[in-house]
PDB file of C-alpha atoms in Angstrom:
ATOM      1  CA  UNK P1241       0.000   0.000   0.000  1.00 59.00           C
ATOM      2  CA  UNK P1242       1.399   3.400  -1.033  1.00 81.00           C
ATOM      3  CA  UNK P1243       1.402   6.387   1.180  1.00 83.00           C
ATOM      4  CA  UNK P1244      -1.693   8.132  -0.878  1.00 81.00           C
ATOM      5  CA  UNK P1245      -3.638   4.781  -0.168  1.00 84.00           C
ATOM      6  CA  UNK P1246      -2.892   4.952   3.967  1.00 80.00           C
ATOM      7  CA  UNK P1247      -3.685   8.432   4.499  1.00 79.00           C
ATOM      8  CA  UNK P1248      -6.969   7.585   2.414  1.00 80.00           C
ATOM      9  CA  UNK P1249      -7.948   4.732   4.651  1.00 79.00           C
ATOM     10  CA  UNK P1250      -6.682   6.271   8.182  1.00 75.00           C
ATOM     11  CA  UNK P1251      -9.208   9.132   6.812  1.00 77.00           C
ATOM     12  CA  UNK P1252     -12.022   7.182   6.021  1.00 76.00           C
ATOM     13  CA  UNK P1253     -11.651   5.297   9.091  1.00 65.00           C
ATOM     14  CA  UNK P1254     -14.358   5.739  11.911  1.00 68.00           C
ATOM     15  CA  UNK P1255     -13.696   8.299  14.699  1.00 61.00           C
ATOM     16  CA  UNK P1256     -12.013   6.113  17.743  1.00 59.00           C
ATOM     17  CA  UNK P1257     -14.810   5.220  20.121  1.00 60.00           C
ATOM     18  CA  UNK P1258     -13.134   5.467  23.437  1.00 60.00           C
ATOM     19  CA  UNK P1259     -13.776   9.016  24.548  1.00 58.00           C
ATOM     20  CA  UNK P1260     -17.246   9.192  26.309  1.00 59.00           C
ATOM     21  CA  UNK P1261     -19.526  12.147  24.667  1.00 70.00           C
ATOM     22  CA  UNK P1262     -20.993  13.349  28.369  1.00 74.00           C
ATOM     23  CA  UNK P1263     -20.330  16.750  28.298  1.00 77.00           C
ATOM     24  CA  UNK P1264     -17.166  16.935  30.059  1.00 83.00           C
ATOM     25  CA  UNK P1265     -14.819  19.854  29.518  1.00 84.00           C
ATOM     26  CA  UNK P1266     -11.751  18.682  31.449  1.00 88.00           C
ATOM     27  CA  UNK P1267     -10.562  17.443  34.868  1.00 92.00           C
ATOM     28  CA  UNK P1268      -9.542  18.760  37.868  1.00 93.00           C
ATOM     29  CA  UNK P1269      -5.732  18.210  38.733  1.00 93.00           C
ATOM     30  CA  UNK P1270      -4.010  17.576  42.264  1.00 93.00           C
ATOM     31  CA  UNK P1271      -0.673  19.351  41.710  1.00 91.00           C
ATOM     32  CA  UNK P1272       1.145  17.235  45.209  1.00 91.00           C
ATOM     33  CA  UNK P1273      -0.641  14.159  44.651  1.00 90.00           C
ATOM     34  CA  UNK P1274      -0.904  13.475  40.854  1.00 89.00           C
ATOM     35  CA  UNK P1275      -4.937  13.088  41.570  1.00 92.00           C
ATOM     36  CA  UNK P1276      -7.218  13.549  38.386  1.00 93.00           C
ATOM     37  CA  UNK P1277     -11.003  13.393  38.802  1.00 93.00           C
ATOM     38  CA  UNK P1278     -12.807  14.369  35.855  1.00 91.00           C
ATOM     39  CA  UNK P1279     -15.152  17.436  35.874  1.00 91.00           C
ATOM     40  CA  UNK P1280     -18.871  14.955  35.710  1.00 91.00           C
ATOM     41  CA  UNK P1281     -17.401  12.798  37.787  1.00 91.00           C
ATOM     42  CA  UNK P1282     -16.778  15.414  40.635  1.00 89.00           C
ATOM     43  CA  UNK P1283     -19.629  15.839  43.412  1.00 86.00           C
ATOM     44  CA  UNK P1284     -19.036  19.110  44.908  1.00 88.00           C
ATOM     45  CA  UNK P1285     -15.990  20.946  45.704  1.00 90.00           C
ATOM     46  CA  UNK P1286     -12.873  20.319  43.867  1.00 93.00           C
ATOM     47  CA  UNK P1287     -10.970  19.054  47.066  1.00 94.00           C
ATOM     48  CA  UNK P1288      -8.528  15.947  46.460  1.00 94.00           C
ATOM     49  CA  UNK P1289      -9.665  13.250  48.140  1.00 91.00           C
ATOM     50  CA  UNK P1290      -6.011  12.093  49.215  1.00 94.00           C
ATOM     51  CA  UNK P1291      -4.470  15.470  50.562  1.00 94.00           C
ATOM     52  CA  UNK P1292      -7.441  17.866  50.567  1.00 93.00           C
ATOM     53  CA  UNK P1293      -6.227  20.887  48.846  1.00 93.00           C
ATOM     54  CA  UNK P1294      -7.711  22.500  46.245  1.00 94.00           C
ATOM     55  CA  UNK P1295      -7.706  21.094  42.683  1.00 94.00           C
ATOM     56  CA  UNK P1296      -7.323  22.811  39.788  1.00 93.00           C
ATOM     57  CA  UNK P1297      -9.281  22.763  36.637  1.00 92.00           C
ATOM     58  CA  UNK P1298      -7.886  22.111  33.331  1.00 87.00           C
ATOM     59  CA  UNK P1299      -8.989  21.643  29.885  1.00 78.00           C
ATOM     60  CA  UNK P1300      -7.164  19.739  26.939  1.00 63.00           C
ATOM     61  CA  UNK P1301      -8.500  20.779  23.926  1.00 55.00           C
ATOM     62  CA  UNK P1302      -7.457  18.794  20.587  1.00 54.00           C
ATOM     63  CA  UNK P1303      -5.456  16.590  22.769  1.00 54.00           C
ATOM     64  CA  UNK P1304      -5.866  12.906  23.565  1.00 53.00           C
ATOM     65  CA  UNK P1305      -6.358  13.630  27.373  1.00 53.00           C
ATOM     66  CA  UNK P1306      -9.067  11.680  28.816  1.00 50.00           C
ATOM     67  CA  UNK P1307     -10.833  14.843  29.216  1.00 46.00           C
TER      68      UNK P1307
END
């Protein structure tokens, strides 16, 4: 298969599945622990749950973060 050919299949391959569509726009980060809980996952403040200091938000855009 030529290079033309590949880039014509990996584009008319289907979109990967593994990313849930529920409206998530990130996940909220515990710099000291390495904690991630995602953003509709997260019931309340965003405390982490090991160390309980504030979490911050962030959002990957165009990336393949799990957000």
């Amino acid at each position: 298969m030529g290079l033309l050919e590949s880039m014509k299949a990996t584009l008319a391959s289907p979109a990967p599945k593994g990313r849930p569509d529920d409206g998530s726009d990130g996940a909220y980060w515990c710099d000291d622990c390495g904690v991630r809980i995602r953003d509709v996952e997260l019931e309340g403040d965003p405390v982490c749950p090991d160390c309980g200091t504030e979490m911050r938000f962030e959002r990957s855009t165009g990336r393949d973060c799990a957000c």
